[in-house]
C-alpha angles and dihedrals in degrees: 000000000000091000091049092052092048091050092052092051092051092049092050092049091050093052092048092056096040098053099064091044093056093046091054096050112115117251115259115255114257115263117257116252112275093234092057097049115086115230111244112261093007114106092181095059113149119256131209117288092233091059094047096048114041116210118263114238117244104251092205093062131066127225091278092053095252123132114267094207112072129196115267119210115247092016122101093341141070118281129210115261091000125140132189130037126325120254106283120226100181128072092241091049093050091050091047092050091049090049091050097046100036104037114013101042096047091044093049091046094051093047092048093049092046093050091046092050091048092052092049091049093050093048092051101035098044102037116131097254094050095041110033092162110053119220117251094209110136103173138034113181097198095049092047092052092049096048090049100045098039095060090046091054090047092051091049091051089053097040099057099060091032094058091046090053092047092051091048092054092057098039108132115255117252123253095262094053122130110242119222119182114200117196120194119217133173096290117346139046127249125192141202133195101204095179095050105058096291097288110190127202135180119204124196129176117266111237127218122269093255092051099060134060120262113281093025121120114258136179121282130182088258090061094054142262124329113281091012105069118095134197091232125038127209108238118210132169124249119239094016122108113251122212107207118201120185133190137145140225101214121002136000114293130171128221108214136166115176095205090058095045086236128141115152125168119237107214124185112250093012135090116215120191139198136150139222141164123225112218102183130052117235146089120299130186137205142155143222102281100195123077102251107162145296096324096040091126092059101065104095126173124215121186123187112201113205138168118280090250092055090045091055090051091047090052090053091049090056092052094256132120137223116251112267121242117263117267113252115260093224130040130226091226091077104086100163123043089193094061103083093178092059092048092050091048093051093049091049093050096049099041125212118334114252125204102238093193097059108131123227116260112278112240137185091236113134116253094221138054094211115140111267115265129216110318092021099088110144095015 
């Protein structure tokens, strides 16, 4: 019994001294990633992907991370005391502006002047003092023919170019078009490039200097006009057809840029499509053009149009990739069309042809993981 009691006392004393010592031991350093540690005795051990492939610099930003392309007054944005349409930089926009300035405006002006002159003539000619005995004429065949045929001819003159322009706006994009998916949210835009590795962007309006905390990015004149500048710009190539897809997460929005002659509704659960081609590099602004809630006026759009070479570099800087060229339909290994055995052998060796440019399936998945805003609870 005495030996058992002594043993218990010694065990208790040992635990008392050992516990503080183990609590004060420094934590072991975290293990290095497995990919970065060379295997012993193996000189060809794999290294981390980040070390093997250096990041590509964003060609649209300077060394300080600021946009190289600055907003130019009277180009792609509203101008003070201006009237008429903005300068159009797409073929459809140029045709629409010609239609407006050459046909619609002169026609509207002539009709307005004619109706005003007719009213003035009637007021003066048929006033009570000049015409004490009113005419009892109830019909005039010539006048009735004129006022029936003339409006019909006017409508036909308007309808022909108008229908052509409408058809051009909804002409399907060609196969080599760059696909941009714009997703409306309350109250910001998110974007996807399905054909370029699924690049995802989120664009919010840049606030004024007095509206943000110190050290936070705010709008400058180089970013664009007030209420139109965004923290992230959509980058698109010049001279390449663009396939625009629009949808929304919550309510109906509308993606519109006046200089492109584009305004396409973004409807939840639906994909709308149109196409356009930008012909001039620069910075262009637009807004949500459908009343979508309390902050509807704070959903600007900023598009930076660049050369195809710069666009390809920008895609690489975002971790995307340019679509690969299609595989040839025939192979050079087949030298004799008459030798069916050789043809069969070549086809068997190569396997079925696969279209390398097939785009991923377009989804309604949001392009951002931002917390839902007002009206997005539960999304």
